[in-house]
Amino acid sequence: MHYKWKTGMWAFVMHRVTGLALTVYLIMHINVVSSLHDPGSFNKTMAFLGQPLFRVLELGLLAAVIYHGLNGVRVFLIDFCNRTKNHAAIFWILAATGSVIFIVGAYPLLHHAGIF
């Protein structure tokens, strides 16, 4: 079977990928938080999570949350508001909106890391 890799198919695949990534993140987050029993372990964990790699991963998390949420809005509009003719237009409008939200959201993360 041959699929047409147009905007809707990419949006579908990325929605599944970001959903899986957010699920993995949530499981890891709950595991880390539940392992913090005293101030010493908290400080050690926070020092480890303050490394540059985790700053980059925070930006990836922000991007995944924004994409997954806005694509959910797109799916809602298509399914419940009968907007089946405007798949690509809705996708690109929400992609532009998501880009603005990402820039606004990334600034505090980068500022806290000392980049800005």
XYZ file of C-alpha atoms in Angstrom:
116
model
C 0.000 0.000 0.000
C 1.361 3.420 -0.923
C 0.553 6.407 1.263
C 0.452 10.008 0.135
C 2.777 11.925 2.455
C 0.906 15.209 2.400
C 0.340 17.661 5.225
C -2.404 15.633 6.891
C -0.319 12.464 6.999
C 2.689 14.294 8.482
C 0.413 15.910 11.067
C -1.005 12.478 11.946
C 2.434 10.883 12.343
C 3.862 13.794 14.337
C 0.819 13.782 16.629
C 1.502 10.127 17.444
C 5.246 10.715 17.904
C 4.735 13.714 20.205
C 2.066 11.833 22.154
C 4.472 8.950 22.704
C 7.293 11.336 23.666
C 5.054 13.140 26.162
C 4.000 9.817 27.681
C 7.635 8.746 28.096
C 8.481 12.148 29.600
C 5.595 11.936 32.060
C 6.664 8.472 33.244
C 10.264 9.663 33.690
C 9.118 12.837 35.458
C 6.972 10.921 37.941
C 9.860 8.511 38.567
C 12.337 11.343 39.242
C 9.960 13.288 41.481
C 9.036 10.203 43.495
C 12.719 9.451 44.139
C 13.362 12.792 45.848
C 13.105 12.141 49.579
C 15.515 14.620 51.115
C 17.155 17.974 50.265
C 20.452 16.279 49.394
C 18.962 14.049 46.718
C 16.912 16.978 45.406
C 20.001 19.195 45.044
C 21.976 16.373 43.414
C 19.165 15.663 40.946
C 18.676 19.352 40.125
C 22.414 19.762 39.495
C 22.296 16.795 37.115
C 19.197 18.130 35.337
C 20.810 21.568 34.990
C 23.266 20.294 32.381
C 23.093 21.796 28.857
C 21.694 18.572 27.374
C 18.623 18.863 29.573
C 18.154 22.521 28.554
C 17.939 21.368 24.941
C 15.550 18.581 25.951
C 13.364 21.175 27.723
C 13.054 23.037 24.417
C 12.092 19.753 22.750
C 9.504 19.155 25.452
C 8.091 22.648 24.917
C 7.894 22.038 21.162
C 6.197 18.656 21.661
C 3.603 20.072 24.069
C 2.804 22.991 21.758
C 2.596 20.814 18.638
C 0.521 18.106 20.295
C -1.894 20.619 21.799
C -2.354 22.690 18.654
C -2.679 19.625 16.449
C -5.383 18.450 18.839
C -7.159 21.748 18.142
C -6.762 21.068 14.406
C -8.249 17.583 14.761
C -11.137 19.028 16.785
C -11.839 21.665 14.114
C -11.770 19.073 11.347
C -13.879 16.484 13.196
C -16.435 18.632 14.977
C -16.593 21.881 13.018
C -16.804 20.239 9.597
C -13.645 21.896 8.241
C -12.621 19.040 5.948
C -11.689 21.214 2.964
C -9.067 23.294 4.758
C -6.685 20.684 6.218
C -3.481 22.279 4.990
C -4.553 25.852 5.716
C -5.563 24.994 9.276
C -2.281 23.124 9.763
C -0.139 26.046 8.572
C -2.093 28.641 10.567
C -1.636 26.570 13.719
C 2.034 25.953 12.832
C 2.603 29.712 12.646
C 0.741 30.176 15.934
C 2.800 27.401 17.502
C 6.031 28.990 16.296
C 5.134 32.262 18.002
C 4.170 30.430 21.202
C 7.442 28.476 21.057
C 9.545 31.629 20.714
C 7.712 33.284 23.607
C 8.021 30.125 25.723
C 11.645 29.408 24.829
C 12.878 32.834 25.895
C 12.455 32.235 29.669
C 14.062 28.793 29.366
C 17.063 30.181 27.511
C 17.264 33.226 29.781
C 17.303 30.995 32.862
C 20.097 28.960 31.266
C 22.107 32.171 30.823
C 21.943 32.219 27.022
C 19.959 35.494 26.826
